[in-house]
PDB file of C-alpha atoms in Angstrom:
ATOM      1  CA  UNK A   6     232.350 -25.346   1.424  1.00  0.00           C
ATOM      2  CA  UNK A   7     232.970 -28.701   1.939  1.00  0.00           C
ATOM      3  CA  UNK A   8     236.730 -28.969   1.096  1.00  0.00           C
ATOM      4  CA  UNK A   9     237.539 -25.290   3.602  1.00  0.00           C
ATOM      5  CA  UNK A  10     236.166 -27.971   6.143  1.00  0.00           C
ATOM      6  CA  UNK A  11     237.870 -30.802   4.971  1.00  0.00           C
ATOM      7  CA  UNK A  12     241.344 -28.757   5.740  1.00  0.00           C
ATOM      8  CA  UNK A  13     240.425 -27.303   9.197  1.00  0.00           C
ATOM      9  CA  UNK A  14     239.664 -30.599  10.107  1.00  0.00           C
ATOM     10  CA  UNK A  15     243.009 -32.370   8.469  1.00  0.00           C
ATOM     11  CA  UNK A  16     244.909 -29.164  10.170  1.00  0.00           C
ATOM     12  CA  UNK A  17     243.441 -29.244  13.945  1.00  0.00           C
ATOM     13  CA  UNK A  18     244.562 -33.103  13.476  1.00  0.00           C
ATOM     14  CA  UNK A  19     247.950 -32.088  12.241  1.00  0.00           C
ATOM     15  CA  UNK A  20     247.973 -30.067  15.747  1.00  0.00           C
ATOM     16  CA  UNK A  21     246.626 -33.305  17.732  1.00  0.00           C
ATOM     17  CA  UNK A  22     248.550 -34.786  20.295  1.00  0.00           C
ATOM     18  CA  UNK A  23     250.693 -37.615  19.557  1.00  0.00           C
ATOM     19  CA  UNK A  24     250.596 -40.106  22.701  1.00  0.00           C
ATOM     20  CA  UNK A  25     254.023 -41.893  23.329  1.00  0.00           C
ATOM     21  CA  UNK A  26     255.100 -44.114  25.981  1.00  0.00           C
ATOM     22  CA  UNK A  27     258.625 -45.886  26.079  1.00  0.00           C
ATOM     23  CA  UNK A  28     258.995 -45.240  22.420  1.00  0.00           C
ATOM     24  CA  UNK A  29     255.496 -46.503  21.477  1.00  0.00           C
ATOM     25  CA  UNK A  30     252.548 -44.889  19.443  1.00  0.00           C
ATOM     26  CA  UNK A  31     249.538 -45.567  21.300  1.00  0.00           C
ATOM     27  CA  UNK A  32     246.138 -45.854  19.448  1.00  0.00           C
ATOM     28  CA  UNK A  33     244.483 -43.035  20.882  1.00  0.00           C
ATOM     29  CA  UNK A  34     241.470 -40.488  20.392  1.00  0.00           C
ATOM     30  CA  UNK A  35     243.206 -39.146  17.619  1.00  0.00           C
ATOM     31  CA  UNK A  36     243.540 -42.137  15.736  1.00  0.00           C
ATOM     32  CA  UNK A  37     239.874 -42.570  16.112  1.00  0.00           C
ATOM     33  CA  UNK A  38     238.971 -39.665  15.006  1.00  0.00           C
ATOM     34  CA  UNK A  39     241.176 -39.849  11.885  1.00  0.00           C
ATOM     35  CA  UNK A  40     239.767 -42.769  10.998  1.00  0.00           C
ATOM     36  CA  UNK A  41     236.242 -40.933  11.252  1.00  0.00           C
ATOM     37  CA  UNK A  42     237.340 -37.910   9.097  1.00  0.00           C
ATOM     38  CA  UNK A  43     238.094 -40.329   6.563  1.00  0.00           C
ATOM     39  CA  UNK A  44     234.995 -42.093   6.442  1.00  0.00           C
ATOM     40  CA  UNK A  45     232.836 -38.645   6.404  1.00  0.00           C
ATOM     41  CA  UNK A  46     235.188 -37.714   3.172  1.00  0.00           C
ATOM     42  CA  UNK A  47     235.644 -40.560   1.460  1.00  0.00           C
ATOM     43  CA  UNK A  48     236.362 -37.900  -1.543  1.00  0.00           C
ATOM     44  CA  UNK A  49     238.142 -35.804   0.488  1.00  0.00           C
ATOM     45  CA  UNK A  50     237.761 -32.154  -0.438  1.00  0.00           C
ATOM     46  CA  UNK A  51     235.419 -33.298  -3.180  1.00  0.00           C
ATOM     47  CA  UNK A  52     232.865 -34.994  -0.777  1.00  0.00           C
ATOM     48  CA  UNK A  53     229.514 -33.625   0.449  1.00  0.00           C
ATOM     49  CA  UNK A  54     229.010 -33.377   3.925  1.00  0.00           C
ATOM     50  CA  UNK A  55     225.904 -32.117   6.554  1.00  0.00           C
ATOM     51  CA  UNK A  56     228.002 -28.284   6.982  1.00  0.00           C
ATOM     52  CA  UNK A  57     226.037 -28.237  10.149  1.00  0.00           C
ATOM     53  CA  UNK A  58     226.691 -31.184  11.494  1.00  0.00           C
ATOM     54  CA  UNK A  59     230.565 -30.776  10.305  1.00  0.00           C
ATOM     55  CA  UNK A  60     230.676 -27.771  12.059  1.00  0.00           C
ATOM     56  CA  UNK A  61     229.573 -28.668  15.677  1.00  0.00           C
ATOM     57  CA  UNK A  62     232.180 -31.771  14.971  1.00  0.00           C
ATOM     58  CA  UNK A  63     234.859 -29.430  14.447  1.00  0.00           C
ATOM     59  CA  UNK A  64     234.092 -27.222  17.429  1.00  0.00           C
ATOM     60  CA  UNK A  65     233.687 -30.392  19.614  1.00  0.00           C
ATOM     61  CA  UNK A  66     237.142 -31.454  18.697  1.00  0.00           C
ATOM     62  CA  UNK A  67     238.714 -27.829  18.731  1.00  0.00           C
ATOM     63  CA  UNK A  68     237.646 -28.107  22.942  1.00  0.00           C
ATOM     64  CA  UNK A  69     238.525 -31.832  23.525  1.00  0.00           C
ATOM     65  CA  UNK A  70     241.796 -30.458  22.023  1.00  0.00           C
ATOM     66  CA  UNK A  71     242.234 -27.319  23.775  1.00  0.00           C
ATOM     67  CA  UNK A  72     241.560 -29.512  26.890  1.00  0.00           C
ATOM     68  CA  UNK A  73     238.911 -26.720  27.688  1.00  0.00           C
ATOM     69  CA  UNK A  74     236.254 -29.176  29.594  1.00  0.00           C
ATOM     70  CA  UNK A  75     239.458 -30.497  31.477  1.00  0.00           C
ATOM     71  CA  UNK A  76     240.250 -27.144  32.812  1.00  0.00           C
ATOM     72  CA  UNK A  77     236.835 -25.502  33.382  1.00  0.00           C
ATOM     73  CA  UNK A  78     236.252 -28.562  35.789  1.00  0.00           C
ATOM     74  CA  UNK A  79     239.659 -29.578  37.190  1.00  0.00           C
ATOM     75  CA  UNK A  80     239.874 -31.897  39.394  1.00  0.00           C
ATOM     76  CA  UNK A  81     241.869 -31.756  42.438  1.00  0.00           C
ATOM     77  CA  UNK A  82     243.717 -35.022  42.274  1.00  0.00           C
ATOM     78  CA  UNK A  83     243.572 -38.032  39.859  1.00  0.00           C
ATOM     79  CA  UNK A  84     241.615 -41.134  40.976  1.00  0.00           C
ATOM     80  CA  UNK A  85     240.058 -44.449  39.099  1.00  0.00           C
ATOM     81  CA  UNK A  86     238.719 -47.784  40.036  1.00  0.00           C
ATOM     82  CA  UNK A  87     242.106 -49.437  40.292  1.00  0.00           C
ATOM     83  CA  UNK A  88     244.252 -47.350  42.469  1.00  0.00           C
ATOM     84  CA  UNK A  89     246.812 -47.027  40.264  1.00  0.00           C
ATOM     85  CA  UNK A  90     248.418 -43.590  38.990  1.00  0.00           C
ATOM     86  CA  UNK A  91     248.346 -42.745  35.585  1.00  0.00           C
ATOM     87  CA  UNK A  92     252.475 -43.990  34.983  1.00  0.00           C
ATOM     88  CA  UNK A  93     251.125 -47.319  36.714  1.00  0.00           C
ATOM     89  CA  UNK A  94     248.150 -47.761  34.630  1.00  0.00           C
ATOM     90  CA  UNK A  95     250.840 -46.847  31.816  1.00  0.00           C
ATOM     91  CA  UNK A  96     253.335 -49.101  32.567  1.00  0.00           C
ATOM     92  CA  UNK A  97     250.985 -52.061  32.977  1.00  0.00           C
ATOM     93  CA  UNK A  98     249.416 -51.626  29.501  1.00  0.00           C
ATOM     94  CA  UNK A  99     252.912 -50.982  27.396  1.00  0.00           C
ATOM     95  CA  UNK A 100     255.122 -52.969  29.288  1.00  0.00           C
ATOM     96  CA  UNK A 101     257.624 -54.706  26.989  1.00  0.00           C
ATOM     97  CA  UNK A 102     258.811 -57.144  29.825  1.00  0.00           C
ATOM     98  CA  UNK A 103     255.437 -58.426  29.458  1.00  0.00           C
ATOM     99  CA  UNK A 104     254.342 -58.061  26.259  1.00  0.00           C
ATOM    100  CA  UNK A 105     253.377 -62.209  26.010  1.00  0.00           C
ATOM    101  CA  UNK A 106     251.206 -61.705  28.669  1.00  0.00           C
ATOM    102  CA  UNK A 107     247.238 -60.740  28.200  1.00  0.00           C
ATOM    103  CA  UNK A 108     246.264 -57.290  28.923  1.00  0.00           C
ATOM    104  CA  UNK A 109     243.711 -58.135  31.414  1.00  0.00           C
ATOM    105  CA  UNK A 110     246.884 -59.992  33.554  1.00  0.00           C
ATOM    106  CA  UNK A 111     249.366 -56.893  33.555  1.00  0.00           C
ATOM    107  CA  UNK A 112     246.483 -54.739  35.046  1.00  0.00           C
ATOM    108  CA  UNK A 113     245.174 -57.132  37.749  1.00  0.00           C
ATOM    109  CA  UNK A 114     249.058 -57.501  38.253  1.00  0.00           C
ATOM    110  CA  UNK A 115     248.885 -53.449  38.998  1.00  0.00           C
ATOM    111  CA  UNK A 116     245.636 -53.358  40.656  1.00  0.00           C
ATOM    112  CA  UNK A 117     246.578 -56.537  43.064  1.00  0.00           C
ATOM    113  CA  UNK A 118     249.998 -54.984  43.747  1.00  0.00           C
ATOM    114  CA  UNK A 119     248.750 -51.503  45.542  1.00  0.00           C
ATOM    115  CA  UNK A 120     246.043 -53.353  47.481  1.00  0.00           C
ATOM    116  CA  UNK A 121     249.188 -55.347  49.460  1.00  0.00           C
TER     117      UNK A 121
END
């Protein structure tokens, strides 16, 4: 039972959401999650798993996914802490112009610049 798990899990990750920005891979949920599949099958289809606990783990992922928490409870517009839309917030954390400078400068650099 194990190794039918093992392959809806390595095919809903197939279907996961690749994040790109300006060319980039971003290290994302998905990666994080990979990394977690791998470590709960470190035989692969061969390993033994909680089929239980694998299970809720798979649904979780099939709605975080399917964006289905997003949509139940949309929200009207898009706010955080800083201000800054989501291309901002983007911009300031891939930025190639300022790749030599620490991450924590490029986003008080955003932050600083819509409070002017």
């Amino acid at each position: 039972m194990a190794a039918s798990r093992y392959r809806s899990l390595l095919q809903l990750m197939k279907q996961w959401p690749v994040k790109e920005f300006k060319g980039k891979r971003s290290s994302d949920l998905g990666d994080q999650i990979k990394k977690q599949i791998l470590t709960k099958f470190p035989q692969g289809e061969a390993s033994t798993v909680d089929e239980k606990e694998c299970d809720n783990y798979y649904n979780s992922l099939v709605r975080i996914s399917n964006d289905v928490h997003k949509k139940k409870w949309e929200r009207p517009k898009i706010t955080n802490a800083s201000g800054a839309n989501e291309e901002e917030l983007r911009n300031a954390l891939y930025s190639e112009e300022e790749e030599d400078k620490p991450l924590i400068e490029r986003l008080k650099a955003t932050m600083f610049a819509k409070s002017k």
